[in-house]
Amino acid sequence: MLVNKKHKELFGIILLLFIAIIAVLYEICRPYYNSVNRVSNILEEKKKDTKDYHTIGWLKVQGTTLDLPILTINHKDPPVNREHFSWVLNEDDQYHNVMNILGHNIFNLSSSPKLHLEHYQRFEDLLSFVYYDFAKENKYIQLTIDNKNYIYKIFSVGFIPSYEVSLFPTGEYSREQLSKQISWLKDISVYDYDLDVQNDDHIISLVTCTRLFGYNDMSKDFIVSGRLVHSGELISDYKVTKNNQYKEINKILKGDGENEDASST
Amino acid sequence: MLLQHKIKILLIVLFVFSVFFVASLSFDGNSITKKKSEKLEGETVTTSKKVKCENYTVQEAEDKKKSGFDFFGRYGTEGEFSKNGDFTISISPSTSKSNNPVGSDFELYVEKISIVSLLEQNDDLVDSMEKYTVYNSKDYGPDDYRLSKKKSITISRSEVESLASSVTSADADTVLITLKAVKANSDPMCEGTVFYNVEVGLDSFSSAVSEPIEGVETVGDYYIAPVSIDCNNPKDDFEQSYCVGEKGYFNPGTKKTVTVKDKSSDLKRNGGTFKNIRYALKCDAHSIVPSNSSIAKDSASESKYYVNDEILKASHTTSESFGNYTYHYAPGLPTETVPIKVDTTCTETLHVQYGPPVSVKAGICFEYNVKVTSTVVCKASKVPAPKAATYCNPIPKCYHKTGNWTGANAGPNDSFDMCIQQCDGGKYSDYCSQKCYSSIYTVGEKRTSSILDDYSVQQIKSYRKDKNGRQRITTSSNVDKANALIDSINKCLSLEEKSTLKNSHYTMTNYPNVGTSGGINFYGCYYWDESAKEIKWASGIEGNILENSHGKVGNARYAPGRWYGVHRKTSNYAGYSSNDGFMRKAFSSGLCTASCRWDGCSQTEYWNPAQAKADYDENMKVFNDAKTAAEKASTCSEKTTEFTMKVTEYGTYMKSADTLTSKPSGQNIDEKEKLLGKRYVRDYSKCYQTSDINKNEMYQTVWGFPGVWQDAKSMKISFVQVPDSVFISNKFCLPLDAKTVNEKWWTYYYTAQYEHSTTSLTSQTYQDKCMKTTTCTNWVHENDIDWDKDITYNITGSTDNFGHFGWNLDVSCFYAYSTNPTTGKDCKPSIECDSSSGYTVRSVDLSDMFPSPDGETHSADTTGRDTGFNWTKYATNVKKDPNYVSDPIAYLKETQKNEILLRKRGKSTYTNEAELDYRIYLSREDLRNIKKYVTSDSFSYTDYGSRGKFIPNGSVLSYQSNVLRSTTSNGLSVFNSDNILVDESLLKCNNVDNGKCAQFVSEVKE
């Protein structure tokens, strides 16, 4: 009888230990982000295409309401009053080493952006990344195009002069252009991501409008950029910290920096 | 163990404490490295306080002192503090001949200045030794501070403070200034070198305040310093003004050293005018100038009379605004208004010259004159010219290189933003975002018009209506500001239409079909949008339809920014110009939508040429007006100047009821004749333009007594016209019953006259003028007078509001009158050397009654030399007594003429019974006595002074001839008085008051 009791105890301990190990392993190994299938969504959306609006892919951003089609538009001015879409700066419908995707922001322009409101049908929710807590928890972008899912790890979140977007090359970037773009995106970021980004990595940038710096400063766009997950790389969490450029953002978010004249020309 | 542990802990604690202690001390350097107090150890020396004359023994000096002789006073050393603490020393070495005068060329210099304390003090003795402790001293050379009668020296407060600064002893309280003679043996009473000390309290240098002169405001600082002026090269405005004023009085090529008092600080403190400030000037009471040095009209005589001389100067800068320049740099920018300021600096040099004290007798008339010359040099700074009509073309700066056809604008449009601004002031709240979205963004275009409907007032005012549409001018929600901006832009555009730029054009070479041949006129205005904080472009006209290789691109509704036209860019910038003025490249699918802005011009430059030119033209008008006005400001100004000359006891005279008003243009100075009878002002205070290139201002006046009325017979003086009186112009005449005043000085004057006379006592000129008597004992010398107490300044010449800055001057001097004898047996030769101060009886040649000293033959009508009053026209009286007409000029003419020509008059006077007053019968004995009398040493033909006596009797003066009344040694009369016959019936009364003739006759008979 005594022997059995001892065995039982031992077994219990080993079992618990095993469960713990499994749990830990699970936590370590489970993917940080699970990609979703959006090919069918694309096909559905394509049914609405016109000569001016042409669906080429799908965009999903972890933690946000951004889960919408990507179009090419034969129109100088993508309509604000059309909901649930984004557009790419390229003229074709191909995947390129740099994908620059734009979307309108109408309802989340203020200096204290809200998160995940129901009527955010465009890129309003992209502004969630302006909060550090959110940025800590959400690090992945999914692009679906040509029936393939491309997963990107976010490495840059920042504010840029609007005109810079009009300077973005279109189509496939040359090596030099790519290297310059990656370098620049790292520089403008308000966070430092513990992530290895090579000068020839494929990247994606999501851009939208903001009035975070005040009514009279309409010259800034908000940009979130990611680099393509490397072959064999785990979809896992990685560290992100605020850097010095975040101080100004923090002030504005707290209401100290709200200043209609905040922009510097 | 425990004990060892405790000891270790204690040692550690002590060590740590020591470390901290040392460390704390090392931060407090003073407590460790504090130096020993640097007290200067005084060096004890002995030196003399009073004058040291090396070859006098102490006993001799004491004896001298006891006899009342003030050795120290021989040098007349005085010291005075100015308000800023500088100390000025002056000397007046005694020139009195009575006790070996020092001489006016005696010079001293400051040998040493020491900071001392007095240890031992002796009585005031010559050559007494004093003991001091000297803490610091400095030696000087003979040329550093050199003193003479004419030159004082000023030791600056800073010099003394610098010496005293290193002295820490509280005992040091005296500044010792050692003066030493430049030359040895320069004082005849001292053999060797004179030196002595002047002691001044050290405190006085820091707290000196000059004593105010009673009755006169003296404010501000002044300096007295010798200035050497070369009028060939005047160094500054003062020298220039001085030279202009002195032209004609000294050769401009001569270098002259003058002493100047600068009153600029008084002027500045008083707001640029001397109103309420008066300057008092006193004549030098030591001056002895013979009273026959009358005012002449040439510079040589004047320089002899004007022994007192002061030069005052003042400079003042005024700033005046002569309008404004206006700069409208661009619509939307604030208009800059710049006042046109011109500084004018005027320097006025006032040269005040005035006469010496006067010694007079009752009935004597004298002049006293003051001459003031002012020259003014005014220089105005240049009127600044307006900014040139240059302009800047803002440069387009676009952030796009290759051209991207699609717009990247991922945000709301302007209407939405404006809606938000109105809704929540630009906060983009959720509520307002939703509301504005609903109102602005709907499906379809028809809602677009509602944008205008809803915000029509706002938006229309922000737009400027062009010919073919509207251009958004500003995002400002301030309606008034937006309106004002649009008005301003429209005004600018209207100027551009008229400007020459209209005729300039550029060709867009890639667009051959451009309407008219050659090119298109494009214009517009750059302006400032305050709400967007940007330079923007407002197009003026509609352009033409443009094409490129792809066909029509669109309507060039707006003219591109001027920059493009000026720079004539071709294909690179050919394209479609949008309403913001930027040329955008056309692509197959649209235009470049790059973000652009205008840059490169500051907000204090013009951005539009037509406006620059319009402003410049207007500002040049203002400039020319300002120049004219500024030039006028520095020319003569009208003045009302008052002149007064008064004698204290006899009241104020010549006050301003008839003051003269000067006028800007000068007048001929010969017009002085107009002034006689009312006042005596030789030239009056008018403003002249000098003849030098700059035509500076000049004022000049000489003024004196207006004159007195004198009764022709009694010579009584009055200050108003009375019947039978004659006006004696330019003089004041002392009444016959005048009180004596300044008697001591009067005697000093005559003492000095005699002692300083350059005329030899044996010269004929002296003999002619003066009569010999015996030695006079009542001499007065310089040291016998208390120059402060014994002088009453009873003549004051004043001027108010003279010259450019309106100087107010009070020139004080005095006359002296005494009845002390200057002639007669108790005195030395009479010093009545001019005809106006006494009476002379002479025997005359009737053909030439008043011969000139050089013996020239004169016509019967004139006299060769000045005559006494009774032979002048002023003694003319043709009204009083028809039986006795006093007309000396007529009588003189008749006598001399007839003697020469007709032999009817002349000596016939003596035979005309009607002319005789006396008849004397001479016996032989009489003749013998006369001969003996006139050949004696006590009497000679030319000995005018002792021929008789003048005895005043009220207003009458009687003359008693010594010849008739003298007695021989045995007491008998020269003449037998019985032989003197006075025919009473023949006796007439000359110049006698009415009713007194009988009295006079009886006196004559006695």
Tab-separated table of N, CA, C and O in Angstrom, chain A residues 23-56:
chain	number	residue	atom	x	y	z
A	23	ALA	N	2.994	22.883	-22.244
A	23	ALA	CA	2.382	24.218	-22.282
A	23	ALA	C	3.417	25.277	-22.703
A	23	ALA	O	3.167	26.148	-23.532
A	24	VAL	N	4.555	25.156	-22.096
A	24	VAL	CA	5.618	26.093	-22.422
A	24	VAL	C	6.016	25.963	-23.891
A	24	VAL	O	6.148	26.957	-24.610
A	25	LEU	N	6.181	24.731	-24.280
A	25	LEU	CA	6.560	24.514	-25.676
A	25	LEU	C	5.505	25.067	-26.619
A	25	LEU	O	5.783	25.637	-27.659
A	26	TYR	N	4.287	24.882	-26.192
A	26	TYR	CA	3.183	25.364	-27.013
A	26	TYR	C	3.245	26.883	-27.141
A	26	TYR	O	3.100	27.446	-28.222
A	27	GLU	N	3.456	27.482	-26.031
A	27	GLU	CA	3.514	28.934	-26.027
A	27	GLU	C	4.667	29.433	-26.890
A	27	GLU	O	4.563	30.435	-27.579
A	28	ILE	N	5.743	28.707	-26.778
A	28	ILE	CA	6.915	29.134	-27.552
A	28	ILE	C	6.690	28.883	-29.032
A	28	ILE	O	7.002	29.714	-29.887
A	29	CYS	N	6.139	27.770	-29.340
A	29	CYS	CA	6.089	27.362	-30.743
A	29	CYS	C	4.853	27.809	-31.485
A	29	CYS	O	4.844	27.838	-32.717
A	30	ARG	N	3.827	28.148	-30.721
A	30	ARG	CA	2.611	28.463	-31.484
A	30	ARG	C	2.835	29.750	-32.240
A	30	ARG	O	3.506	30.660	-31.773
A	31	PRO	N	2.241	29.884	-33.414
A	31	PRO	CA	2.442	31.102	-34.198
A	31	PRO	C	1.802	32.293	-33.479
A	31	PRO	O	0.746	32.174	-32.879
A	32	TYR	N	2.523	33.437	-33.591
A	32	TYR	CA	2.034	34.697	-32.996
A	32	TYR	C	0.874	35.213	-33.803
A	32	TYR	O	-0.011	35.875	-33.281
A	33	TYR	N	0.918	34.906	-35.074
A	33	TYR	CA	-0.162	35.357	-35.949
A	33	TYR	C	-0.546	34.226	-36.888
A	33	TYR	O	0.302	33.599	-37.508
A	34	ASN	N	-1.855	34.044	-37.001
A	34	ASN	CA	-2.342	33.032	-37.924
A	34	ASN	C	-2.877	33.702	-39.162
A	34	ASN	O	-3.778	34.532	-39.077
A	35	SER	N	-2.351	33.324	-40.258
A	35	SER	CA	-2.846	33.929	-41.498
A	35	SER	C	-4.236	33.387	-41.815
A	35	SER	O	-4.597	32.289	-41.414
A	36	VAL	N	-4.990	34.193	-42.514
A	36	VAL	CA	-6.356	33.817	-42.886
A	36	VAL	C	-6.444	33.756	-44.410
A	36	VAL	O	-5.692	34.407	-45.120
A	37	ASN	N	-7.428	33.038	-44.841
A	37	ASN	CA	-7.610	32.865	-46.279
A	37	ASN	C	-8.529	33.960	-46.785
A	37	ASN	O	-9.660	34.101	-46.329
A	38	ARG	N	-8.039	34.765	-47.723
A	38	ARG	CA	-8.872	35.843	-48.230
A	38	ARG	C	-9.036	35.771	-49.748
A	38	ARG	O	-9.521	36.713	-50.384
A	39	VAL	N	-8.695	34.663	-50.294
A	39	VAL	CA	-8.789	34.526	-51.753
A	39	VAL	C	-10.242	34.597	-52.200
A	39	VAL	O	-10.578	35.278	-53.178
A	40	SER	N	-11.071	34.001	-51.446
A	40	SER	CA	-12.479	34.014	-51.838
A	40	SER	C	-13.058	35.402	-51.698
A	40	SER	O	-13.910	35.835	-52.493
A	41	ASN	N	-12.572	36.124	-50.706
A	41	ASN	CA	-13.033	37.509	-50.519
A	41	ASN	C	-12.664	38.352	-51.729
A	41	ASN	O	-13.441	39.198	-52.188
A	42	ILE	N	-11.488	38.070	-52.243
A	42	ILE	CA	-11.022	38.817	-53.406
A	42	ILE	C	-11.927	38.540	-54.591
A	42	ILE	O	-12.357	39.457	-55.303
A	43	LEU	N	-12.232	37.281	-54.759
A	43	LEU	CA	-13.073	36.915	-55.908
A	43	LEU	C	-14.431	37.561	-55.792
A	43	LEU	O	-15.014	38.017	-56.777
A	44	GLU	N	-14.936	37.620	-54.589
A	44	GLU	CA	-16.237	38.218	-54.358
A	44	GLU	C	-16.205	39.704	-54.657
A	44	GLU	O	-17.114	40.269	-55.265
A	45	GLU	N	-15.126	40.311	-54.234
A	45	GLU	CA	-14.982	41.755	-54.404
A	45	GLU	C	-14.801	42.124	-55.868
A	45	GLU	O	-15.268	43.183	-56.313
A	46	LYS	N	-14.160	41.233	-56.600
A	46	LYS	CA	-13.901	41.498	-58.016
A	46	LYS	C	-15.187	41.675	-58.801
A	46	LYS	O	-15.236	42.295	-59.840
A	47	LYS	N	-16.257	41.142	-58.252
A	47	LYS	CA	-17.539	41.242	-58.950
A	47	LYS	C	-18.003	42.697	-59.027
A	47	LYS	O	-18.795	43.075	-59.863
A	48	LYS	N	-17.485	43.522	-58.143
A	48	LYS	CA	-17.897	44.930	-58.125
A	48	LYS	C	-16.981	45.814	-58.983
A	48	LYS	O	-17.168	47.024	-59.062
A	49	ASP	N	-15.990	45.192	-59.595
A	49	ASP	CA	-15.014	46.011	-60.335
A	49	ASP	C	-15.644	46.771	-61.466
A	49	ASP	O	-16.594	46.301	-62.116
A	50	THR	N	-15.113	47.985	-61.734
A	50	THR	CA	-15.502	48.784	-62.892
A	50	THR	C	-14.215	49.141	-63.622
A	50	THR	O	-13.129	48.728	-63.234
A	51	LYS	N	-14.392	49.943	-64.620
A	51	LYS	CA	-13.173	50.295	-65.365
A	51	LYS	C	-12.238	51.163	-64.517
A	51	LYS	O	-11.053	51.228	-64.728
A	52	ASP	N	-12.857	51.832	-63.557
A	52	ASP	CA	-12.024	52.681	-62.694
A	52	ASP	C	-11.543	51.953	-61.452
A	52	ASP	O	-10.531	52.329	-60.860
A	53	TYR	N	-12.239	50.962	-61.032
A	53	TYR	CA	-11.883	50.302	-59.778
A	53	TYR	C	-11.639	48.830	-60.053
A	53	TYR	O	-12.511	48.125	-60.533
A	54	HIS	N	-10.493	48.348	-59.721
A	54	HIS	CA	-10.079	46.992	-60.080
A	54	HIS	C	-9.453	46.317	-58.873
A	54	HIS	O	-8.417	46.748	-58.367
A	55	THR	N	-10.114	45.254	-58.341
A	55	THR	CA	-9.625	44.571	-57.134
A	55	THR	C	-8.440	43.693	-57.489
A	55	THR	O	-8.542	42.849	-58.398
A	56	ILE	N	-7.358	43.849	-56.739
A	56	ILE	CA	-6.159	43.052	-57.034
A	56	ILE	C	-5.709	42.207	-55.855
A	56	ILE	O	-4.879	41.307	-55.991
